[in-house]
Amino acid sequence: MAESDMKTELYRLLELGVYRLGSSNAIFMDPVRVLGSSYSRFRVSPCAYYSRSFESKTRGETAVSVNPRKRKLKQRKSYSLNERELIADQRHQEARPLLLGAYEAFLGAGDLLSFLPDIKGDPRSSVENEHLVMSVGKETELSFIELGSVWQAPLYEISLHFRGQNKLAEEGEGSSIVQYSERKLVPVFNNLVINETSEDVEAEFLGSLYIIPRESCFHMSDLKQIQNLVPAQSGQGFNLIVIDPPWENKSAWQKSVYPTIPNRYFLSIPIKQLIHGEGALVALWVTNREKLRVFVEKELFPMWGVRYVAVFYWLKVKVDGSLISDLDLFHHRPYECLLLGYSGKEGVDSDHHLTFEPIPGNQVIISIPGDYSRKPPVGKLLLDYVPGPKPARCIELFARELLAGWTSWGNEPLHFQESRYFLRK
Ligand code: SAM
């Protein structure tokens, strides 16, 4: 990349959270900055977001982790791969040159690599963040998953504090400027909670403080209640649907971060009823297990009425620029896949009545991972391919955070909205 292009891209990274890696199919993303655009009075705390990644080694110790010795070991072991694993390996071999090309472009962006150790921002952040958490005197996080499953769940309410713009108030013969302020108590579970205003709203629930971005809403419920999300009219449906299901896997189970669900339950998600009359782009995160990939291609997408179109990759790097694991490590690849497909409304033959934008597939999103299973916010990268009305009506299923302009559904969509993940501007 030319030096002037690198400067422009570094500027874009600081402003928008995205750095395009030359003419390659790759971008580097700083999720903290991308998420930050949802807020007016708060910032997403880089210390809190990257807390896991900054525990590791400092810069300069290692760079490329496509380790030839490990590759040899892996090759020697490959005789024991079963039939399904061989197919998975073939998929990996097809993606490998693409991922390597993207990674090489990333390693070639010298200014970006030098910037990475500072991505967490200045040390002031942690002090301010502490202040924000202390302001409500809570150190432990609430478990919405547990609270939502007890018999009292329908009784729990969240208090939303709307701070409006200054208003002119009439007082006797004169008038004065007052700040309009309103507190609203609404059920927190199985209810659509909306912040329609153009400002962040602070919300209090059982002594903890949550930050609700502008023009966002959430519906916190179990999969059993997902039917309550289905809009009354198809014009109120969603034309961008991002889904990150709690797939069953050893790691989630061992870490018991959240409950997982057997695959067959995902077949009942009412995608056909959730989508907008003019169709929808559906983006589904999957792990690298071949069994899961086959389930999605052969059962899940057909059941949802989704036609597979393209795949994007999320390549995970450390602060020193190295990959989080060897590219060829069979059971712990340093990347995950986002499968993209189009869907037309139930009863509408999508191929005949609706035209969808072709999606240039095989794009690679490179970022430093945050908390366990936290995905980079890909919504903005997908907007160009979303069919139907603009601005797009967007929903994230199994969400753990909120975004301006989006509806978030899951059993803990407020998880990363807790004040400890934010700083005041
Ligand atoms: N995309 C999220 C992120 O970036 O942080 C991660 C989602 S995580 C893979 C799956 C989520 O589904 C977890 O928050 C989990 O609690 C939730 N979940 C598990 N079982 C559920 C259920 N029965 N109903 C609703 N949500 C459920």
CSV table of C-alpha atoms and ligand atoms in Angstrom, one decimal:
chain,number,residue,atom,x,y,z
A,1,MET,CA,0.0,0.0,0.0
A,2,ALA,CA,1.2,3.5,-0.8
A,3,GLU,CA,2.1,5.6,2.3
A,4,SER,CA,-0.6,8.2,1.6
A,5,ASP,CA,-3.2,5.5,1.4
A,6,MET,CA,-2.1,4.1,4.7
A,7,LYS,CA,-2.4,7.6,6.3
A,8,THR,CA,-6.0,7.9,4.9
A,9,GLU,CA,-6.9,4.5,6.2
A,10,LEU,CA,-5.4,5.1,9.6
A,11,TYR,CA,-7.5,8.2,9.8
A,12,ARG,CA,-10.6,6.2,8.8
A,13,LEU,CA,-9.7,3.7,11.5
A,14,LEU,CA,-9.6,6.4,14.1
A,15,GLU,CA,-12.8,8.0,12.9
A,16,LEU,CA,-14.9,5.0,11.8
A,17,GLY,CA,-13.2,1.9,13.2
A,18,VAL,CA,-12.4,0.4,9.7
A,19,TYR,CA,-9.1,0.2,7.8
A,20,ARG,CA,-9.2,-1.2,4.2
A,21,LEU,CA,-6.2,-3.2,3.4
A,22,GLY,CA,-5.3,-2.0,-0.1
A,23,SER,CA,-6.8,-3.7,-3.0
A,24,SER,CA,-7.1,-7.0,-1.0
A,25,ASN,CA,-10.5,-8.4,0.1
A,26,ALA,CA,-9.6,-7.6,3.7
A,27,ILE,CA,-10.4,-5.0,6.3
A,28,PHE,CA,-9.1,-4.5,9.8
A,29,MET,CA,-11.8,-3.5,12.2
A,30,ASP,CA,-11.7,-1.9,15.7
A,31,PRO,CA,-15.1,-2.9,17.1
A,32,VAL,CA,-14.7,-0.3,19.9
A,33,ARG,CA,-14.8,2.5,17.4
A,34,VAL,CA,-17.5,1.0,15.2
A,35,LEU,CA,-19.8,0.4,18.3
A,36,GLY,CA,-18.9,3.9,19.5
A,37,SER,CA,-20.9,5.5,16.7
A,38,SER,CA,-24.1,4.3,18.4
A,39,TYR,CA,-23.5,6.7,21.4
A,40,SER,CA,-23.6,10.4,21.9
A,41,ARG,CA,-22.8,10.8,25.6
A,42,PHE,CA,-20.8,7.7,26.2
A,43,ARG,CA,-17.8,5.8,24.7
A,44,VAL,CA,-17.3,2.1,24.6
A,45,SER,CA,-14.4,1.4,27.0
A,46,PRO,CA,-11.5,-0.2,25.0
A,47,CYS,CA,-10.0,-1.5,28.3
A,48,ALA,CA,-13.2,-3.4,29.0
A,49,TYR,CA,-13.7,-4.6,25.4
A,50,TYR,CA,-10.2,-5.8,24.9
A,51,SER,CA,-9.6,-7.0,28.5
A,52,ARG,CA,-9.0,-10.6,27.4
A,53,SER,CA,-6.6,-9.9,24.5
A,54,PHE,CA,-4.4,-7.5,26.4
A,55,GLU,CA,-3.5,-10.2,29.0
A,56,SER,CA,-1.3,-11.9,26.3
A,57,LYS,CA,2.2,-11.2,25.1
A,58,THR,CA,3.5,-7.8,24.2
A,59,ARG,CA,4.5,-6.7,20.7
A,60,GLY,CA,7.6,-7.9,19.0
A,61,GLU,CA,7.8,-11.4,20.4
A,62,THR,CA,6.1,-13.1,17.4
A,63,ALA,CA,4.6,-12.1,14.1
A,64,VAL,CA,3.4,-14.7,11.7
A,65,SER,CA,2.1,-17.9,13.4
A,66,VAL,CA,1.8,-20.0,10.3
A,67,ASN,CA,4.4,-22.2,11.9
A,68,PRO,CA,5.9,-24.7,9.4
A,69,ARG,CA,6.8,-27.1,12.2
A,70,LYS,CA,3.3,-27.2,13.4
A,71,ARG,CA,2.1,-27.6,9.9
A,72,LYS,CA,4.3,-30.7,9.5
A,73,LEU,CA,2.9,-32.1,12.7
A,74,LYS,CA,-0.5,-31.5,11.5
A,75,GLN,CA,0.2,-33.2,8.2
A,76,ARG,CA,1.7,-36.2,9.9
A,77,LYS,CA,-1.5,-36.5,11.9
A,78,SER,CA,-3.8,-36.0,8.9
A,79,TYR,CA,-3.9,-39.8,8.2
A,80,SER,CA,-6.2,-40.1,11.2
A,81,LEU,CA,-8.8,-37.6,10.0
A,82,ASN,CA,-12.2,-39.2,9.5
A,83,GLU,CA,-14.4,-38.6,6.4
A,84,ARG,CA,-16.1,-35.5,7.8
A,85,GLU,CA,-12.8,-34.1,9.0
A,86,LEU,CA,-11.3,-34.6,5.6
A,87,ILE,CA,-14.2,-32.5,4.1
A,88,ALA,CA,-13.6,-29.8,6.7
A,89,ASP,CA,-9.9,-29.8,5.9
A,90,GLN,CA,-10.7,-29.5,2.2
A,91,ARG,CA,-12.9,-26.4,3.0
A,92,HIS,CA,-10.0,-25.0,5.0
A,93,GLN,CA,-7.5,-25.6,2.1
A,94,GLU,CA,-9.9,-23.7,-0.2
A,95,ALA,CA,-10.1,-20.8,2.2
A,96,ARG,CA,-6.4,-20.9,3.1
A,97,PRO,CA,-4.9,-18.8,0.2
A,98,LEU,CA,-7.5,-16.2,0.7
A,99,LEU,CA,-6.9,-15.9,4.4
A,100,LEU,CA,-3.2,-15.9,3.9
A,101,GLY,CA,-3.5,-13.1,1.3
A,102,ALA,CA,-5.6,-11.0,3.7
A,103,TYR,CA,-3.2,-11.7,6.5
A,104,GLU,CA,-0.2,-10.7,4.4
A,105,ALA,CA,-1.9,-7.5,3.4
A,106,PHE,CA,-2.4,-6.8,7.1
A,107,LEU,CA,1.2,-7.5,7.9
A,108,GLY,CA,2.2,-5.1,5.1
A,109,ALA,CA,0.3,-2.2,6.7
A,110,GLY,CA,3.2,-1.1,9.0
A,111,ASP,CA,1.4,1.9,10.4
A,112,LEU,CA,-1.6,-0.2,11.4
A,113,LEU,CA,0.7,-2.7,13.2
A,114,SER,CA,2.5,0.1,15.0
A,115,PHE,CA,-0.8,1.5,16.1
A,116,LEU,CA,-2.3,-1.8,17.5
A,117,PRO,CA,-0.6,-1.6,21.0
A,118,ASP,CA,-2.3,1.8,21.4
A,119,ILE,CA,-5.7,0.6,20.3
A,120,LYS,CA,-6.8,0.2,24.0
A,121,GLY,CA,-6.4,4.0,24.4
A,122,ASP,CA,-4.9,5.9,27.3
A,123,PRO,CA,-4.6,4.6,30.9
A,124,ARG,CA,-7.0,7.3,32.0
A,125,SER,CA,-9.8,5.1,30.7
A,126,SER,CA,-9.8,2.5,33.4
A,127,VAL,CA,-10.0,5.2,36.1
A,128,GLU,CA,-13.0,6.9,34.4
A,129,ASN,CA,-14.6,3.5,33.9
A,130,GLU,CA,-14.3,2.6,37.5
A,131,HIS,CA,-16.0,5.9,38.3
A,132,LEU,CA,-19.0,5.0,36.1
A,133,VAL,CA,-19.4,1.5,37.7
A,134,MET,CA,-18.9,3.0,41.2
A,135,SER,CA,-21.7,5.5,40.6
A,136,VAL,CA,-24.2,2.7,41.0
A,137,GLY,CA,-22.1,0.9,43.6
A,138,LYS,CA,-22.2,-2.6,41.9
A,139,GLU,CA,-19.2,-4.8,41.1
A,140,THR,CA,-20.9,-8.0,40.1
A,141,GLU,CA,-22.8,-8.5,36.9
A,142,LEU,CA,-26.4,-9.6,37.0
A,143,SER,CA,-27.4,-12.8,35.2
A,144,PHE,CA,-30.3,-12.0,33.0
A,145,ILE,CA,-30.4,-15.6,32.0
A,146,GLU,CA,-31.1,-16.7,35.6
A,147,LEU,CA,-33.5,-13.8,36.4
A,148,GLY,CA,-35.5,-14.3,33.2
A,149,SER,CA,-36.2,-17.9,34.1
A,150,VAL,CA,-37.7,-17.4,37.6
A,151,TRP,CA,-41.4,-17.1,38.3
A,152,GLN,CA,-41.0,-13.4,39.2
A,153,ALA,CA,-39.6,-12.6,35.7
A,154,PRO,CA,-42.8,-10.9,34.5
A,155,LEU,CA,-42.7,-8.6,37.5
A,156,TYR,CA,-39.2,-7.2,36.9
A,157,GLU,CA,-39.1,-3.6,35.6
A,158,ILE,CA,-36.3,-1.5,34.2
A,159,SER,CA,-36.3,2.3,34.8
A,160,LEU,CA,-35.4,4.3,31.7
A,161,HIS,CA,-34.2,7.9,32.3
A,162,PHE,CA,-34.9,10.0,29.3
A,163,ARG,CA,-33.0,13.3,29.3
A,164,GLY,CA,-34.6,15.5,26.6
A,165,GLN,CA,-33.4,18.7,25.1
A,166,ASN,CA,-33.9,22.0,26.9
A,167,LYS,CA,-37.5,23.3,26.8
A,168,LEU,CA,-38.9,26.8,27.2
A,169,ALA,CA,-41.2,26.7,30.2
A,170,GLU,CA,-43.8,29.4,31.0
A,171,GLU,CA,-43.7,30.6,34.6
A,172,GLY,CA,-46.2,33.2,35.6
A,173,GLU,CA,-45.5,36.2,33.3
A,174,GLY,CA,-42.0,35.1,32.3
A,175,SER,CA,-40.4,32.0,30.9
A,176,SER,CA,-37.3,30.0,31.6
A,177,ILE,CA,-35.3,27.2,30.1
A,178,VAL,CA,-35.6,23.8,31.9
A,179,GLN,CA,-34.2,20.4,31.0
A,180,TYR,CA,-37.0,18.0,30.2
A,181,SER,CA,-36.5,14.8,32.1
A,182,GLU,CA,-38.7,11.7,32.4
A,183,ARG,CA,-38.4,8.3,34.1
A,184,LYS,CA,-40.3,5.4,32.6
A,185,LEU,CA,-40.7,2.0,34.3
A,186,VAL,CA,-41.3,-0.9,31.9
A,187,PRO,CA,-41.2,-4.7,32.2
A,188,VAL,CA,-37.7,-5.8,31.3
A,189,PHE,CA,-38.5,-9.4,30.2
A,190,ASN,CA,-40.6,-10.5,27.2
A,191,ASN,CA,-41.4,-6.9,26.3
A,192,LEU,CA,-40.1,-4.6,23.5
A,193,VAL,CA,-38.2,-1.9,25.3
A,194,ILE,CA,-37.6,1.1,23.0
A,195,ASN,CA,-35.4,4.2,23.1
A,196,GLU,CA,-36.8,6.2,20.2
A,197,THR,CA,-34.9,9.4,21.1
A,198,SER,CA,-31.7,10.6,19.4
A,199,GLU,CA,-29.8,10.4,22.7
A,200,ASP,CA,-28.3,7.6,24.8
A,201,VAL,CA,-30.6,6.7,27.7
A,202,GLU,CA,-29.4,5.5,31.1
A,203,ALA,CA,-31.4,2.7,32.6
A,204,GLU,CA,-31.4,1.2,36.1
A,205,PHE,CA,-32.2,-2.4,36.9
A,206,LEU,CA,-31.8,-4.0,40.3
A,207,GLY,CA,-29.1,-1.4,41.3
A,208,SER,CA,-27.0,-1.7,38.1
A,209,LEU,CA,-26.8,0.9,35.4
A,210,TYR,CA,-27.2,0.2,31.7
A,211,ILE,CA,-26.6,2.4,28.6
A,212,ILE,CA,-29.2,2.2,25.9
A,213,PRO,CA,-28.1,3.7,22.6
A,214,ARG,CA,-30.3,6.1,20.6
A,215,GLU,CA,-33.0,4.6,18.3
A,216,SER,CA,-32.5,1.1,19.6
A,217,CYS,CA,-34.8,-1.5,21.1
A,218,PHE,CA,-34.5,-4.8,22.8
A,219,HIS,CA,-36.6,-7.8,23.5
A,220,MET,CA,-35.2,-10.0,26.3
A,221,SER,CA,-36.8,-13.4,26.3
A,222,ASP,CA,-36.2,-17.1,25.8
A,223,LEU,CA,-36.4,-18.8,22.4
A,224,LYS,CA,-39.8,-20.2,23.5
A,225,GLN,CA,-41.2,-16.6,23.3
A,226,ILE,CA,-39.5,-15.6,20.0
A,227,GLN,CA,-42.9,-15.6,18.3
A,228,ASN,CA,-43.7,-12.4,20.1
A,229,LEU,CA,-41.2,-10.6,17.8
A,230,VAL,CA,-43.1,-11.4,14.7
A,231,PRO,CA,-44.5,-8.1,13.2
A,232,ALA,CA,-48.2,-7.7,12.6
A,233,GLN,CA,-47.5,-6.5,9.0
A,234,SER,CA,-44.8,-7.6,6.6
A,235,GLY,CA,-43.8,-3.9,6.0
A,236,GLN,CA,-42.7,-3.9,9.6
A,237,GLY,CA,-40.5,-6.9,9.1
A,238,PHE,CA,-36.7,-6.9,9.0
A,239,ASN,CA,-34.5,-6.7,6.0
A,240,LEU,CA,-31.2,-7.4,7.7
A,241,ILE,CA,-31.1,-10.3,10.2
A,242,VAL,CA,-27.8,-11.2,11.9
A,243,ILE,CA,-27.8,-14.4,13.9
A,244,ASP,CA,-25.2,-15.8,16.3
A,245,PRO,CA,-26.8,-18.9,17.8
A,246,PRO,CA,-25.6,-20.6,21.0
A,247,TRP,CA,-24.4,-23.7,19.0
A,248,GLU,CA,-23.5,-26.7,21.1
A,249,ASN,CA,-19.8,-26.9,21.4
A,250,LYS,CA,-17.3,-28.1,24.0
A,251,SER,CA,-15.8,-24.7,24.6
A,252,ALA,CA,-19.1,-22.9,25.4
A,253,TRP,CA,-20.1,-25.8,27.6
A,254,GLN,CA,-16.8,-26.0,29.5
A,255,LYS,CA,-16.6,-22.3,30.0
A,256,SER,CA,-20.4,-22.2,30.9
A,257,VAL,CA,-20.6,-18.6,29.7
A,258,TYR,CA,-24.1,-19.1,28.3
A,259,PRO,CA,-26.5,-22.0,27.8
A,260,THR,CA,-26.3,-23.8,24.4
A,261,ILE,CA,-29.1,-25.3,22.4
A,262,PRO,CA,-29.4,-28.5,20.2
A,263,ASN,CA,-29.4,-27.7,16.5
A,264,ARG,CA,-33.0,-28.9,15.9
A,265,TYR,CA,-34.4,-26.0,18.0
A,266,PHE,CA,-33.0,-23.4,15.6
A,267,LEU,CA,-35.3,-24.8,12.9
A,268,SER,CA,-38.2,-23.3,14.7
A,269,ILE,CA,-36.9,-19.7,14.5
A,270,PRO,CA,-39.6,-17.9,12.5
A,271,ILE,CA,-37.3,-16.3,9.9
A,272,LYS,CA,-39.9,-16.4,7.2
A,273,GLN,CA,-42.3,-14.4,9.4
A,274,LEU,CA,-39.6,-12.0,10.6
A,275,ILE,CA,-38.5,-10.8,7.2
A,276,HIS,CA,-39.7,-7.7,5.4
A,277,GLY,CA,-42.0,-8.0,2.4
A,278,GLU,CA,-39.2,-7.0,0.1
A,279,GLY,CA,-36.9,-9.8,1.4
A,280,ALA,CA,-34.0,-9.9,3.7
A,281,LEU,CA,-30.3,-10.5,3.9
A,282,VAL,CA,-29.6,-13.2,6.5
A,283,ALA,CA,-26.1,-13.4,8.1
A,284,LEU,CA,-25.4,-16.4,10.2
A,285,TRP,CA,-22.3,-17.0,12.3
A,286,VAL,CA,-21.1,-20.6,12.3
A,287,THR,CA,-18.2,-22.5,14.0
A,288,ASN,CA,-15.8,-24.6,11.9
A,289,ARG,CA,-17.4,-27.9,12.7
A,290,GLU,CA,-18.3,-29.7,9.4
A,291,LYS,CA,-21.4,-31.3,11.0
A,292,LEU,CA,-22.8,-27.9,11.7
A,293,ARG,CA,-22.0,-26.5,8.2
A,294,VAL,CA,-23.8,-29.5,6.7
A,295,PHE,CA,-26.8,-28.9,9.0
A,296,VAL,CA,-27.0,-25.2,8.0
A,297,GLU,CA,-26.7,-25.9,4.2
A,298,LYS,CA,-29.0,-29.0,4.1
A,299,GLU,CA,-31.6,-28.3,6.8
A,300,LEU,CA,-31.5,-24.9,8.5
A,301,PHE,CA,-31.3,-22.5,5.5
A,302,PRO,CA,-33.9,-24.5,3.5
A,303,MET,CA,-36.2,-24.5,6.5
A,304,TRP,CA,-35.8,-20.7,6.9
A,305,GLY,CA,-36.2,-20.1,3.1
A,306,VAL,CA,-32.7,-18.7,2.9
A,307,ARG,CA,-30.7,-19.1,-0.4
A,308,TYR,CA,-27.0,-19.3,0.4
A,309,VAL,CA,-25.0,-16.6,-1.4
A,310,ALA,CA,-21.6,-15.9,0.1
A,311,VAL,CA,-19.2,-16.4,3.0
A,312,PHE,CA,-17.2,-13.8,4.9
A,313,TYR,CA,-14.4,-14.8,7.3
A,314,TRP,CA,-13.4,-13.3,10.6
A,315,LEU,CA,-9.7,-13.7,11.2
A,316,LYS,CA,-8.6,-13.1,14.8
A,317,VAL,CA,-5.3,-11.5,15.6
A,318,LYS,CA,-3.5,-10.5,18.8
A,319,VAL,CA,-2.2,-7.1,19.7
A,320,ASP,CA,1.3,-8.0,18.3
A,321,GLY,CA,-0.2,-8.8,14.9
A,322,SER,CA,0.1,-12.6,15.2
A,323,LEU,CA,-2.8,-14.9,14.6
A,324,ILE,CA,-4.5,-16.1,17.8
A,325,SER,CA,-3.6,-19.7,16.8
A,326,ASP,CA,-1.8,-21.4,14.0
A,327,LEU,CA,-3.8,-21.1,10.7
A,328,ASP,CA,-3.7,-24.9,10.2
A,329,LEU,CA,-4.5,-26.0,13.7
A,330,PHE,CA,-7.3,-28.4,13.1
A,331,HIS,CA,-9.5,-28.0,16.2
A,332,HIS,CA,-8.7,-24.3,16.9
A,333,ARG,CA,-8.7,-22.3,13.7
A,334,PRO,CA,-8.0,-18.6,14.1
A,335,TYR,CA,-11.1,-17.7,12.1
A,336,GLU,CA,-14.9,-18.1,12.0
A,337,CYS,CA,-17.3,-17.9,9.1
A,338,LEU,CA,-20.3,-15.7,8.5
A,339,LEU,CA,-22.7,-17.3,6.0
A,340,LEU,CA,-24.8,-14.9,4.0
A,341,GLY,CA,-28.0,-15.7,2.2
A,342,TYR,CA,-31.1,-14.0,0.8
A,343,SER,CA,-34.7,-14.8,1.8
A,344,GLY,CA,-38.0,-13.7,0.3
A,345,LYS,CA,-41.2,-13.4,2.2
A,346,GLU,CA,-43.1,-16.6,2.8
A,347,GLY,CA,-45.2,-17.5,-0.2
A,348,VAL,CA,-43.1,-15.2,-2.5
A,349,ASP,CA,-40.8,-17.0,-5.0
A,350,SER,CA,-37.7,-15.0,-4.3
A,351,ASP,CA,-36.0,-15.8,-7.6
A,352,HIS,CA,-38.9,-14.5,-9.7
A,353,HIS,CA,-40.3,-11.6,-7.7
A,354,LEU,CA,-37.4,-10.1,-5.9
A,355,THR,CA,-34.0,-9.1,-7.2
A,356,PHE,CA,-31.1,-9.2,-4.8
A,357,GLU,CA,-27.6,-7.5,-5.1
A,358,PRO,CA,-24.8,-9.9,-5.8
A,359,ILE,CA,-22.5,-10.1,-2.8
A,360,PRO,CA,-18.7,-10.2,-3.4
A,361,GLY,CA,-18.0,-13.1,-1.1
A,362,ASN,CA,-14.7,-14.2,0.5
A,363,GLN,CA,-14.2,-10.9,2.3
A,364,VAL,CA,-12.0,-11.1,5.4
A,365,ILE,CA,-12.6,-9.1,8.5
A,366,ILE,CA,-9.5,-8.9,10.7
A,367,SER,CA,-9.8,-7.8,14.4
A,368,ILE,CA,-8.6,-8.4,17.9
A,369,PRO,CA,-11.3,-10.4,19.7
A,370,GLY,CA,-13.1,-9.1,22.8
A,371,ASP,CA,-14.9,-11.3,25.3
A,372,TYR,CA,-15.6,-15.0,24.8
A,373,SER,CA,-17.7,-15.5,21.6
A,374,ARG,CA,-18.2,-11.7,21.1
A,375,LYS,CA,-18.4,-11.1,17.4
A,376,PRO,CA,-17.2,-7.9,15.5
A,377,PRO,CA,-20.2,-5.6,14.6
A,378,VAL,CA,-20.5,-6.5,10.9
A,379,GLY,CA,-23.8,-4.7,10.3
A,380,LYS,CA,-22.4,-1.7,8.5
A,381,LEU,CA,-20.3,-3.8,6.1
A,382,LEU,CA,-23.5,-5.6,5.0
A,383,LEU,CA,-25.8,-2.5,4.4
A,384,ASP,CA,-25.0,-2.2,0.7
A,385,TYR,CA,-26.4,-5.7,0.0
A,386,VAL,CA,-29.6,-5.3,2.1
A,387,PRO,CA,-32.8,-5.5,-0.1
A,388,GLY,CA,-35.8,-3.3,0.4
A,389,PRO,CA,-36.4,0.0,2.2
A,390,LYS,CA,-33.6,2.3,3.5
A,391,PRO,CA,-32.6,2.9,6.2
A,392,ALA,CA,-32.6,-0.9,6.7
A,393,ARG,CA,-34.7,-2.5,9.4
A,394,CYS,CA,-32.1,-4.5,11.3
A,395,ILE,CA,-32.4,-7.2,13.9
A,396,GLU,CA,-29.8,-9.3,15.7
A,397,LEU,CA,-30.9,-12.6,17.2
A,398,PHE,CA,-29.2,-14.0,20.3
A,399,ALA,CA,-27.6,-10.6,20.8
A,400,ARG,CA,-25.6,-9.6,23.8
A,401,GLU,CA,-25.5,-5.9,23.0
A,402,LEU,CA,-27.5,-3.1,21.5
A,403,LEU,CA,-26.8,-0.9,18.4
A,404,ALA,CA,-28.3,2.4,17.3
A,405,GLY,CA,-31.0,1.7,14.7
A,406,TRP,CA,-31.3,-2.1,15.6
A,407,THR,CA,-33.6,-4.4,17.5
A,408,SER,CA,-31.7,-6.8,19.7
A,409,TRP,CA,-33.2,-10.1,20.8
A,410,GLY,CA,-31.9,-12.9,23.1
A,411,ASN,CA,-32.0,-13.9,26.7
A,412,GLU,CA,-29.3,-11.3,27.6
A,413,PRO,CA,-29.2,-8.4,25.1
A,414,LEU,CA,-28.3,-6.0,27.9
A,415,HIS,CA,-25.2,-8.0,28.8
A,416,PHE,CA,-22.6,-5.7,27.3
A,417,GLN,CA,-24.7,-2.6,28.0
A,418,GLU,CA,-23.7,-2.6,31.6
A,419,SER,CA,-22.0,0.6,32.7
A,420,ARG,CA,-18.7,-1.1,33.3
A,421,TYR,CA,-18.3,-1.4,29.5
A,422,PHE,CA,-18.6,2.4,29.0
A,423,LEU,CA,-16.8,5.6,29.6
A,424,ARG,CA,-18.4,9.1,29.8
A,425,LYS,CA,-17.4,11.3,26.9
B,1,SAM,N1,-23.3,-12.4,19.2
B,1,SAM,C1,-23.1,-12.4,20.6
B,1,SAM,C2,-22.0,-11.5,20.9
B,1,SAM,O1,-21.3,-11.0,19.9
B,1,SAM,O2,-21.7,-11.2,22.1
B,1,SAM,C3,-22.9,-13.7,21.2
B,1,SAM,C4,-24.1,-14.6,21.1
B,1,SAM,S1,-23.8,-16.1,22.0
B,1,SAM,C5,-23.0,-17.0,20.8
B,1,SAM,C6,-25.4,-16.8,22.0
B,1,SAM,C7,-26.4,-16.1,23.0
B,1,SAM,O3,-27.6,-16.9,22.9
B,1,SAM,C8,-26.0,-16.0,24.4
B,1,SAM,O4,-26.2,-14.7,24.9
B,1,SAM,C9,-26.9,-17.0,25.1
B,1,SAM,O5,-27.3,-16.7,26.4
B,1,SAM,C10,-28.2,-16.9,24.2
B,1,SAM,N2,-29.1,-18.0,24.4
B,1,SAM,C11,-28.9,-19.2,24.8
B,1,SAM,N3,-30.0,-20.0,24.9
B,1,SAM,C12,-31.0,-19.1,24.6
B,1,SAM,C13,-32.4,-19.3,24.6
B,1,SAM,N4,-33.0,-20.4,24.9
B,1,SAM,N5,-33.2,-18.2,24.3
B,1,SAM,C14,-32.6,-17.0,24.0
B,1,SAM,N6,-31.2,-16.8,24.0
B,1,SAM,C15,-30.5,-17.9,24.3
